[in-house]
Each structure stands twice: as structure tokens, then as C-alpha cells.
PDB file of C-alpha atoms and ligand atoms in Angstrom:
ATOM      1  CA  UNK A 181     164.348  35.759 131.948  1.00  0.00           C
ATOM      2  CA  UNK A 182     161.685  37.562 129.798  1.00  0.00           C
ATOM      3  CA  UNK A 183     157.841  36.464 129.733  1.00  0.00           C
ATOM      4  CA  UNK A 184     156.551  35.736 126.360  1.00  0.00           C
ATOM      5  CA  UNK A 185     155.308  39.209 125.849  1.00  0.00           C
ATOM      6  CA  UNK A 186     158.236  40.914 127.008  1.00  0.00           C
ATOM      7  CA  UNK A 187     160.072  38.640 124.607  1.00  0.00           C
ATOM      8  CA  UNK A 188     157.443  39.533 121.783  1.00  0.00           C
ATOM      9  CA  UNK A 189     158.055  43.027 122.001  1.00  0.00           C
ATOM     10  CA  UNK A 190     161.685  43.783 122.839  1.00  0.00           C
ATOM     11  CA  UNK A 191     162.985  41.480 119.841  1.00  0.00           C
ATOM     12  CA  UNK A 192     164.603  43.510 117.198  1.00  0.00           C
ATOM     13  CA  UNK A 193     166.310  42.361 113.827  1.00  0.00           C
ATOM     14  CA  UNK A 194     170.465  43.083 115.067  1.00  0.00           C
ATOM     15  CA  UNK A 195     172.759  44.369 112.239  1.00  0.00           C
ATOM     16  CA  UNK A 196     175.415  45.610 114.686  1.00  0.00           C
ATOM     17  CA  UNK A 197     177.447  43.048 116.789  1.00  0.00           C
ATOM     18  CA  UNK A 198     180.166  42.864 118.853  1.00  0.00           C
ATOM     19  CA  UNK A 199     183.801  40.959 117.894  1.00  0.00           C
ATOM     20  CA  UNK A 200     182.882  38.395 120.130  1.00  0.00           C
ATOM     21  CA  UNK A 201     181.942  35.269 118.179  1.00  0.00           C
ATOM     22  CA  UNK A 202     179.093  32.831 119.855  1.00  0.00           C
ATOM     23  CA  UNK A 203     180.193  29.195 120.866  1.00  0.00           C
ATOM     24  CA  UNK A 204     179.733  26.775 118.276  1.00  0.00           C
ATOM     25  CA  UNK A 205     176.965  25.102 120.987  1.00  0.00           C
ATOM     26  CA  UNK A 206     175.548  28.386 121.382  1.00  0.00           C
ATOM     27  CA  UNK A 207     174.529  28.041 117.981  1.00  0.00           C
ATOM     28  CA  UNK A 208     173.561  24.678 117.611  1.00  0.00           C
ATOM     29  CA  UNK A 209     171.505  24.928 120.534  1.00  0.00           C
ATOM     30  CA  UNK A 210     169.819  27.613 118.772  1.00  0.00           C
ATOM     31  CA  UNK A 211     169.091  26.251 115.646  1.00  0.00           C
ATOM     32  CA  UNK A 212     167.964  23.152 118.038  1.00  0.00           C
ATOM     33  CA  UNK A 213     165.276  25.305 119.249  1.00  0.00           C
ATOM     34  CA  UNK A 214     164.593  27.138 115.958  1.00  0.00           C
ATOM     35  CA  UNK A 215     163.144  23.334 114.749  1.00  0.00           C
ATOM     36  CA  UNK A 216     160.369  23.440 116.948  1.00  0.00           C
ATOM     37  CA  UNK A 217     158.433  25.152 114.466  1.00  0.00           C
ATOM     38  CA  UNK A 218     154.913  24.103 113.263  1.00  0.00           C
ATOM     39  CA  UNK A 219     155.427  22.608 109.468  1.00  0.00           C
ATOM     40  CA  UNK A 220     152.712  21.394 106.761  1.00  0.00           C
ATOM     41  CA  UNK A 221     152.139  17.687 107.316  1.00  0.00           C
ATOM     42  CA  UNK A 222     155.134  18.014 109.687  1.00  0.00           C
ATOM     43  CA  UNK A 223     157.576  18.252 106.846  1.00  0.00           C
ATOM     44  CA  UNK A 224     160.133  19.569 108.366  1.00  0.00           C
ATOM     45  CA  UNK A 225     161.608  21.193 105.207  1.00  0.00           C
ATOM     46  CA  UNK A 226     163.573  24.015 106.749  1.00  0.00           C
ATOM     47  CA  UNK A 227     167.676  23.423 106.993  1.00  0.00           C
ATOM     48  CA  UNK A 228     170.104  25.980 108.278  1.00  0.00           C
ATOM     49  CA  UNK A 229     173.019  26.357 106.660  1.00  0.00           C
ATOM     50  CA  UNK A 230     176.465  28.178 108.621  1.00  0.00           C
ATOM     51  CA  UNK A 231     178.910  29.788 106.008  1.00  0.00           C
ATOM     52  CA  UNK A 232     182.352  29.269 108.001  1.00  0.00           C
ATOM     53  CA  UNK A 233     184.381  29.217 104.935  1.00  0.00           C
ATOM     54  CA  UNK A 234     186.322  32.827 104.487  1.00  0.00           C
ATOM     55  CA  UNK A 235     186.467  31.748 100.447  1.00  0.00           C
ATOM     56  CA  UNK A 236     182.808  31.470 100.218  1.00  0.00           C
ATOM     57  CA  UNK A 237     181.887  34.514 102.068  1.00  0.00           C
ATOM     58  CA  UNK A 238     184.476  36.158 100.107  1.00  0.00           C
ATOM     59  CA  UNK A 239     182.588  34.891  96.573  1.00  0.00           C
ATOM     60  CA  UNK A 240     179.499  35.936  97.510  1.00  0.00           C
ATOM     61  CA  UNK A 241     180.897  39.376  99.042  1.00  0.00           C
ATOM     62  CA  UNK A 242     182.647  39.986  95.324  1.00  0.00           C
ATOM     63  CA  UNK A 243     179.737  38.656  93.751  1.00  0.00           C
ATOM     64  CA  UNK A 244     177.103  41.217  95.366  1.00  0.00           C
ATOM     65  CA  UNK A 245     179.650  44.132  94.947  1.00  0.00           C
ATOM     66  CA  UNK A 246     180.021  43.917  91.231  1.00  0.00           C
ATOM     67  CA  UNK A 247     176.022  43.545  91.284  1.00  0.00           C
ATOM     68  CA  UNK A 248     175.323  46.538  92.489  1.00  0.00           C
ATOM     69  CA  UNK A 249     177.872  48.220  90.758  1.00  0.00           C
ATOM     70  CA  UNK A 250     176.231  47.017  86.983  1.00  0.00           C
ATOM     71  CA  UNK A 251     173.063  48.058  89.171  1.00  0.00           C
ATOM     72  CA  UNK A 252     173.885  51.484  89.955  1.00  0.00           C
ATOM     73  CA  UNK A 253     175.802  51.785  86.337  1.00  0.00           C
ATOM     74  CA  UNK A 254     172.429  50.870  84.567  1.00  0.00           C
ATOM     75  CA  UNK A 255     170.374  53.235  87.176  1.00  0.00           C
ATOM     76  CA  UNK A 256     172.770  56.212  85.669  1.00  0.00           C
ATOM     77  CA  UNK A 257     171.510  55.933  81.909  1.00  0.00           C
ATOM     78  CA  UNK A 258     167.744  56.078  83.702  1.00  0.00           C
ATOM     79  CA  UNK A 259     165.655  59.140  82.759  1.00  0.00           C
ATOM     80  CA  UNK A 260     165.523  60.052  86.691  1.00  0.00           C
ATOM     81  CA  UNK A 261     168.224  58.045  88.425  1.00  0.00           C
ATOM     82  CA  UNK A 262     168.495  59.644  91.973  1.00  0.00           C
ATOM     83  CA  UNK A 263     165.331  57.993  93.361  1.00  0.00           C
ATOM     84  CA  UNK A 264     166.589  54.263  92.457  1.00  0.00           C
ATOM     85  CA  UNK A 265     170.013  54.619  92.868  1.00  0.00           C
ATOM     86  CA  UNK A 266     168.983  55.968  96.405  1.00  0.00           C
ATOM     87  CA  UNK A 267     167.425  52.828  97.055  1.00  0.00           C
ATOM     88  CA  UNK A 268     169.951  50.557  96.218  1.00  0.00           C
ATOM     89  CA  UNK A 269     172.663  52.591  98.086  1.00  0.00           C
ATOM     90  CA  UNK A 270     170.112  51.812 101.049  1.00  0.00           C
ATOM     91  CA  UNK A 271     169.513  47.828 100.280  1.00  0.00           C
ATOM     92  CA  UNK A 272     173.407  47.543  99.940  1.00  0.00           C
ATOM     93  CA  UNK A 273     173.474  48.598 103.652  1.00  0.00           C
ATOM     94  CA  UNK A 274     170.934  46.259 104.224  1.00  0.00           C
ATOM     95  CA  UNK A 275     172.906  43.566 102.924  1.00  0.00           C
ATOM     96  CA  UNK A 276     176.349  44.588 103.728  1.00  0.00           C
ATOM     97  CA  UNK A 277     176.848  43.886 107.064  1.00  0.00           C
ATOM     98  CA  UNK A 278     176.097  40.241 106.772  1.00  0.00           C
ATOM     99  CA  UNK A 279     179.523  39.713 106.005  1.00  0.00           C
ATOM    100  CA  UNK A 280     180.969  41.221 108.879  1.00  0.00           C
ATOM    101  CA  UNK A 281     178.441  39.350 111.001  1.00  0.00           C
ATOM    102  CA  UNK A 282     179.878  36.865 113.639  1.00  0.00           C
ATOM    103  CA  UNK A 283     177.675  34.230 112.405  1.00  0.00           C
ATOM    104  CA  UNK A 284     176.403  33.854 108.737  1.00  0.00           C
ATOM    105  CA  UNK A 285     173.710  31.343 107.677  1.00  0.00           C
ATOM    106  CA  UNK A 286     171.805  30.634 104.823  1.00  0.00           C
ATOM    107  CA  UNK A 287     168.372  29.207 105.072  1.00  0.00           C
ATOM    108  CA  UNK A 288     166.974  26.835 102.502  1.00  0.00           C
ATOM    109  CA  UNK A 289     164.173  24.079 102.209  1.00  0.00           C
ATOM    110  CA  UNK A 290     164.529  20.757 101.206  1.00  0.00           C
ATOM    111  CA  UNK A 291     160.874  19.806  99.901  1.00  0.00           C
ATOM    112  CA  UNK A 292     159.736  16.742 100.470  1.00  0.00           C
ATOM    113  CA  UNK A 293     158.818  13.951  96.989  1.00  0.00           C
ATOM    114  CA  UNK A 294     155.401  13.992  97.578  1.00  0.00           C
ATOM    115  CA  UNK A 295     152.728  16.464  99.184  1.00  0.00           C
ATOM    116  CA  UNK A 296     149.296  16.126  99.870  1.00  0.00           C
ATOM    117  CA  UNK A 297     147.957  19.412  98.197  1.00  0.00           C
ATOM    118  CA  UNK A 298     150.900  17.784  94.973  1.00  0.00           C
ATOM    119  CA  UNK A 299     149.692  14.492  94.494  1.00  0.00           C
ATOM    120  CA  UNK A 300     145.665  15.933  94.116  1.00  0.00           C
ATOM    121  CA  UNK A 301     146.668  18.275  91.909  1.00  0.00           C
ATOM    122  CA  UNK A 302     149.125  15.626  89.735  1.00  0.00           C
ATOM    123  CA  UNK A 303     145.737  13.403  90.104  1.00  0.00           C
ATOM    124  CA  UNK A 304     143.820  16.215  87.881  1.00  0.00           C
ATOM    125  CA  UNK A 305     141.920  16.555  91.145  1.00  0.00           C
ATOM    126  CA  UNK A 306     142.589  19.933  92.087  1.00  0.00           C
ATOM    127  CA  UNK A 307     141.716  22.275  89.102  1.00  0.00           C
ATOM    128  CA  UNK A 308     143.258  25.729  90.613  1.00  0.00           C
ATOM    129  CA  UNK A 309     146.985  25.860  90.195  1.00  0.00           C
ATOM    130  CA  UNK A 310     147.515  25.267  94.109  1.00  0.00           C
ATOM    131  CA  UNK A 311     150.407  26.829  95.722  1.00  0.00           C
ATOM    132  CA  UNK A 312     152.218  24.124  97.676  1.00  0.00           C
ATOM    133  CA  UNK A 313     155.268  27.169  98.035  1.00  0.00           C
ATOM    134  CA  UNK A 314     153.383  28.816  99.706  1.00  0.00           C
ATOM    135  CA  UNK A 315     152.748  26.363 102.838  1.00  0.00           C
ATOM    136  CA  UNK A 316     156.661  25.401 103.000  1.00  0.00           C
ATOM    137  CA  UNK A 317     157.415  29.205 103.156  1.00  0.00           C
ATOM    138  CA  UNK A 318     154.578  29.527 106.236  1.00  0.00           C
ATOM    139  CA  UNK A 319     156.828  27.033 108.536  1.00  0.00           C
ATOM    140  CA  UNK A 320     159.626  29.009 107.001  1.00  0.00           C
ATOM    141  CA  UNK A 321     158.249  32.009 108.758  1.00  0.00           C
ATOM    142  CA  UNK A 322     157.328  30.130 111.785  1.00  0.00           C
ATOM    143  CA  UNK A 323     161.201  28.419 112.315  1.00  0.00           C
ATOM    144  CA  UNK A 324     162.681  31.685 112.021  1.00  0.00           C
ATOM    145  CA  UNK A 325     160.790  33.404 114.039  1.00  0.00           C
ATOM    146  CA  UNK A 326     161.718  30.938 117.205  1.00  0.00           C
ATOM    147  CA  UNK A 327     165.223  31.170 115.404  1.00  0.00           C
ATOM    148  CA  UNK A 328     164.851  34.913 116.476  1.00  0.00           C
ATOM    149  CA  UNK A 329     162.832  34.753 119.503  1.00  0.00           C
ATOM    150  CA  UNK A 330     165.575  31.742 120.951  1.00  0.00           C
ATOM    151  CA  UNK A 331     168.327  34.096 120.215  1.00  0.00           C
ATOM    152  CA  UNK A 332     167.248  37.340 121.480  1.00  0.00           C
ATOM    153  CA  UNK A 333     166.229  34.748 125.036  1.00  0.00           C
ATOM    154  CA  UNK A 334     170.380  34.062 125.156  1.00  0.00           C
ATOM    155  CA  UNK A 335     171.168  37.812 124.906  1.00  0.00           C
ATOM    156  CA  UNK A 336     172.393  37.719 121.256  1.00  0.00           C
ATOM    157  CA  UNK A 337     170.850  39.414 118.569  1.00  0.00           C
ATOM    158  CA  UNK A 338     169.968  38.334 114.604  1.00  0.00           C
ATOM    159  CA  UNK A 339     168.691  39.690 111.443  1.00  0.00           C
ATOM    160  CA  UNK A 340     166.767  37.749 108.144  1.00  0.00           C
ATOM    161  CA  UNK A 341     167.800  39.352 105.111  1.00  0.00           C
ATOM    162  CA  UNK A 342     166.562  39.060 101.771  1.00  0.00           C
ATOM    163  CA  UNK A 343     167.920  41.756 100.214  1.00  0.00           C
ATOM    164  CA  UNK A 344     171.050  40.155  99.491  1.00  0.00           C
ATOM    165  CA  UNK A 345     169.267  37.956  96.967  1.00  0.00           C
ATOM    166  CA  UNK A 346     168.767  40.990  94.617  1.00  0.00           C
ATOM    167  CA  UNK A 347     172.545  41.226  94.933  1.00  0.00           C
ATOM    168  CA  UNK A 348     173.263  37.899  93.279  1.00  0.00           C
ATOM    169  CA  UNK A 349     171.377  35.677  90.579  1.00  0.00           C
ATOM    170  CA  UNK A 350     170.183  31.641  91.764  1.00  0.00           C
ATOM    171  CA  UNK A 351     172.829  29.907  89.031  1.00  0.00           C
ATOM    172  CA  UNK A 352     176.098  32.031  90.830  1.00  0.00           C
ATOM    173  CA  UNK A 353     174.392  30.835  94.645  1.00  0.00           C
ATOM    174  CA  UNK A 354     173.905  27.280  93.227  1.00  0.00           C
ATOM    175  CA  UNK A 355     177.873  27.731  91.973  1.00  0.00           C
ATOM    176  CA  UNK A 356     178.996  29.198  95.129  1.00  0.00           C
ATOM    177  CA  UNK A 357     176.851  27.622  98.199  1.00  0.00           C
ATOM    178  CA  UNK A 358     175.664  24.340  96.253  1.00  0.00           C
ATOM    179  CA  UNK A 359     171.550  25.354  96.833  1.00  0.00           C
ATOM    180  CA  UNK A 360     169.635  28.290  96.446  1.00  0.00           C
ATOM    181  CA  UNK A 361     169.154  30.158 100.104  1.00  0.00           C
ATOM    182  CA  UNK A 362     165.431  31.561 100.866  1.00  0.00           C
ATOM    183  CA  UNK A 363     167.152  33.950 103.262  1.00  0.00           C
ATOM    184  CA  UNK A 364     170.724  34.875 105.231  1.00  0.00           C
ATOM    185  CA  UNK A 365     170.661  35.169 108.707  1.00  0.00           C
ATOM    186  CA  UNK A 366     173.236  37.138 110.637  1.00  0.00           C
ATOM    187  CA  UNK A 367     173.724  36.662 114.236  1.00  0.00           C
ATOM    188  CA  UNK A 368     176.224  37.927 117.117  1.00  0.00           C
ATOM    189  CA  UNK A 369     176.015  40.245 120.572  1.00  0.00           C
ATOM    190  CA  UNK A 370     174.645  43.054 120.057  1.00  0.00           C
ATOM    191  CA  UNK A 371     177.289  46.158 119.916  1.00  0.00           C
ATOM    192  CA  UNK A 372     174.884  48.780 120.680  1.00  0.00           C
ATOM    193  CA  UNK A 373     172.882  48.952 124.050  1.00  0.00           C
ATOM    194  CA  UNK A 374     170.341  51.283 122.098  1.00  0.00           C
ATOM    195  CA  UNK A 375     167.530  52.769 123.873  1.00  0.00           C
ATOM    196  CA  UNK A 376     164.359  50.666 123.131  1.00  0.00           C
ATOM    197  CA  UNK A 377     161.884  52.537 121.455  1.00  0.00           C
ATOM    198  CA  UNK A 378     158.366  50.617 122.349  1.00  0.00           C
ATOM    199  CA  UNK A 379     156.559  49.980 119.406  1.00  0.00           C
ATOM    200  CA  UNK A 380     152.826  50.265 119.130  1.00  0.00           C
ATOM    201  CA  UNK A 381     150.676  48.865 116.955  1.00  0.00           C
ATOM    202  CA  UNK A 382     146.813  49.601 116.361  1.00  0.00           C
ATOM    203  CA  UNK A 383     144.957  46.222 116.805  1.00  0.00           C
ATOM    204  CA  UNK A 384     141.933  48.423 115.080  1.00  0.00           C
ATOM    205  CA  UNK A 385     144.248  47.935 111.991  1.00  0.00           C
ATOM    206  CA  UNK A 386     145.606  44.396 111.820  1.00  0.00           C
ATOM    207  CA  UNK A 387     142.562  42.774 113.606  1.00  0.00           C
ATOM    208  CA  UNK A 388     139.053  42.531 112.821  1.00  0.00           C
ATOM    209  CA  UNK A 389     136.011  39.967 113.533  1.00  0.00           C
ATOM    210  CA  UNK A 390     133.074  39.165 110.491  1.00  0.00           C
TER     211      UNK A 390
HETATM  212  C1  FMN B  37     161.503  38.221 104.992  1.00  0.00           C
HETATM  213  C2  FMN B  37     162.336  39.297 105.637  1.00  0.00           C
HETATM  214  C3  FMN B  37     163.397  39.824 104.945  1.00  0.00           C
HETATM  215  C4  FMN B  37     164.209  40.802 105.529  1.00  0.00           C
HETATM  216  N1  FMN B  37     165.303  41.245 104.850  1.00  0.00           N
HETATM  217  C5  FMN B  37     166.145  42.110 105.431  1.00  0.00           C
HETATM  218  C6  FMN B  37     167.354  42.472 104.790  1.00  0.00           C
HETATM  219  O1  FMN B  37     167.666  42.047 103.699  1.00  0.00           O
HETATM  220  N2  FMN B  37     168.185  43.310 105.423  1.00  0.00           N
HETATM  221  C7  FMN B  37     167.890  43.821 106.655  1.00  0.00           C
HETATM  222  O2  FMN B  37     168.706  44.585 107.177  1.00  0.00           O
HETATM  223  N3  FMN B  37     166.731  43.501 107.305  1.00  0.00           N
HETATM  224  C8  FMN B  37     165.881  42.638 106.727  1.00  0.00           C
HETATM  225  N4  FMN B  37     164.746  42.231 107.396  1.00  0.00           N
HETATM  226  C9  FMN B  37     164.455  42.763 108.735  1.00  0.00           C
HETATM  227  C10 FMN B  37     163.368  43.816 108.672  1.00  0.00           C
HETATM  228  O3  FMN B  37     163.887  44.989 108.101  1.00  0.00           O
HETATM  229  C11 FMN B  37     162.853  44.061 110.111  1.00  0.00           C
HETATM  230  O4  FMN B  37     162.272  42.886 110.599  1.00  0.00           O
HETATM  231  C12 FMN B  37     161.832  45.182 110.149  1.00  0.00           C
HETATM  232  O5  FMN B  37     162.434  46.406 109.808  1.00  0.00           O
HETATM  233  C13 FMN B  37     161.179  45.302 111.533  1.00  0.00           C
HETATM  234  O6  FMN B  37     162.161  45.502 112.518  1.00  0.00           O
HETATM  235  P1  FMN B  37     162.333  44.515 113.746  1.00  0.00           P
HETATM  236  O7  FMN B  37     162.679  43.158 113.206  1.00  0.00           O
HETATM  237  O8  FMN B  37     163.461  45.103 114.547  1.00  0.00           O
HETATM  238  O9  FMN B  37     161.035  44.472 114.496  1.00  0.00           O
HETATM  239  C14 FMN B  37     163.921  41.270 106.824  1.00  0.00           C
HETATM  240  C15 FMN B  37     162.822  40.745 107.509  1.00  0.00           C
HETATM  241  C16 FMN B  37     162.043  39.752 106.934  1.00  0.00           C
HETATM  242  C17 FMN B  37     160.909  39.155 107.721  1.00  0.00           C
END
């Protein structure tokens, strides 16, 4: 049983698991937890999504592949194409091992008809081009981080990744999933017992009072 600091600071994103596939339950009582997250107007507009289906994995998997081949192809007939193709060689990693991960999600948000910061703005009463993205995508941050926080309390470990999305365009993931993910989330034991390194961060940096 960690205390909420201990939990803070040993969390780390998982890309390495174990065979061993968590209960169904395991993972709904996860995601369970995951939807006590604080949401604009209570909205709610976060939904978790598990891929089960070998023949969807398997389309996005083919997908991504043939992505970053035309990627790396194009990077060749670049004036200097080490650098880049360097850097896709490394997101590929970063995105590979989601489909060898015990548990695949995709997280999306279902907006709601009407917002408050929307219906001023449709009203010609707010003038700026308000951002109403941008408040759905701060409960976004806030569900998935008791999505990780929940999991690494059970002894499992996950990761958020994004950089799949570069892999694959939003009409193929509306053809092959039926929505358009914000993020995949892996999730599974751990495989590695790696030594924690503590992490320390400079408050003088991230914190200051006017
Ligand atoms: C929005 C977001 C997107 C991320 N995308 C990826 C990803 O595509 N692949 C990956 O391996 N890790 C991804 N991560 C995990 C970060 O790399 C990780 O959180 C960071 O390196 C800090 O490590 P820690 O989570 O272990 O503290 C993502 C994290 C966030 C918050």
C-alpha cells in the first residue's frame, strides 16, 4: 500500500509486460476508478475504448508499418536524412510495443451538444475564438492520470502514447476503430523489476509566486 507521494513518484509509463494478461475485472475496475476525474461542467466526456479484436489490432499494426515505411522512404530523398530518419526509427519504438501489450485501449471524447464557453461564443458574446478543446483535453489529462496512478496501486504498469497517431491518418482510424482516439493506452505486469531511478525535480523551475 503506497501513500500518495510514494505513489506520485514511483509511477512510471510501462512499455515492457509480462505474458500474463489482467482479469477482465481487473480492468474494469480500473477504468472504474480512472472516471473519478475532475471534468468541465462535469461533462464527463472521456470513454475508454479496449481493442480485443486480433483483426483490428492487426489493421492498425499494417496500417502504421506501411506509414513509416512511405515515412522513412520520403526522409531518404531529404537533403540530410540521418537526423529524421533517426527519429522516426525511435517513435516507431515508441509505438510498437502497443501491439504486443496485454491490454490495448484507445481513448476518445464524446463532447457534449452544448457548452457553456459554446453557446456564448455561438451568441456573438464571446469575441476571442475560445478554445472549448482545450478544457475537454484538461479532464483528459486528469482521467488518465488516475487511469495511471489506479494501475500502478494494483501492481500493473501502463503507458499513453501518442505517437502512434503520426503512424496513421484520422479517415483510416475512423475506417478501422469507428472514432478518432486522442491517445492508446497499453497496460500489463510489468516484465522488468528495474531499479528505480528517483527522479528530482527543481521546484525553483516549475514553481513560482507573483
Ligand atoms: C500525452 C502523452 C503522450 C505520450 N506518448 C507516448 C508514446 O507515444 N509512446 C511512449 O512510449 N510514451 C509516451 N508517453 C509517455 C512519456 O514518454 C513518459 O510519460 C515520459 O517519458 C515520462 O516518463 P514517466 O511516465 O515514466 O514518468 C506519452 C505521455 C504523454 C503524457
Amino acid at each position: 500500500v503506497f501513500n500518495i507521494d510514494q505513489l506520485l513518484r514511483t509511477r512510471r509509463s510501462i512499455r515492457d509486460y509480462s505474458d500474463t494478461v489482467p482479469d477482465d475485472s481487473k480492468v474494469k475496475e480500473i477504468v472504474a476508478s480512472a472516471l473519478h476525474y475532475p471534468s468541465p461542467s462535469g461533462s464527463h466526456t472521456v470513454r475508454f475504448v479496449r481493442i480485443k479484436s486480433p483483426s483490428i489490432t492487426e489493421k492498425l499494426k499494417k496500417e502504421m508499418e506501411q506509414k513509416r515505411d512511405d515515412l522513412m522512404e520520403a526522409a531518404s530523398s531529404l537533403e540530410k536524412p540521418k537526423r529524421i530518419k533517426n527519429y522516426i526509427k525511435a517513435y516507431w519504438r515508441y509505438t510498437e510495443f502497443m501491439f504486443g501489450s496485454p491490454v490495448l485501449m484507445a481513448v476518445s471524447q464524446k463532447f457534449p451538444d452544448s457548452t457553456f464557453s459554446g453557446t456564448l461564443s455561438k451568441a456573438g458574446l464571446l469575441k476571442e475564438n475560445y478554445d472549448e478543446i482545450r478544457n475537454f483535453n484538461i479532464g483528459l489529462g486528469a482521467s488518465l492520470m488516475a487511469f495511471q496512478l489506479k494501475t500502478h496501486c494494483e501492481g500493473l504498469g501502463s503507458c499513453i502514447l501518442t505517437a502512434p497517431l503520426s503512424f496513421i491518418g484520422k479517415d483510416r482510424l475512423m475506417d478501422i476503430l469507428g472514432f478518432e482516439p486522442n491517445c492508446f493506452l497499453t497496460m500489463g505486469y510489468p516484465q522488468s523489476d528495474e531499479e528505480l531511478q528517483e527522479r528530482h525535480y527543481d521546484i525553483k523551475k516549475y514553481y513560482r509566486e507573483i
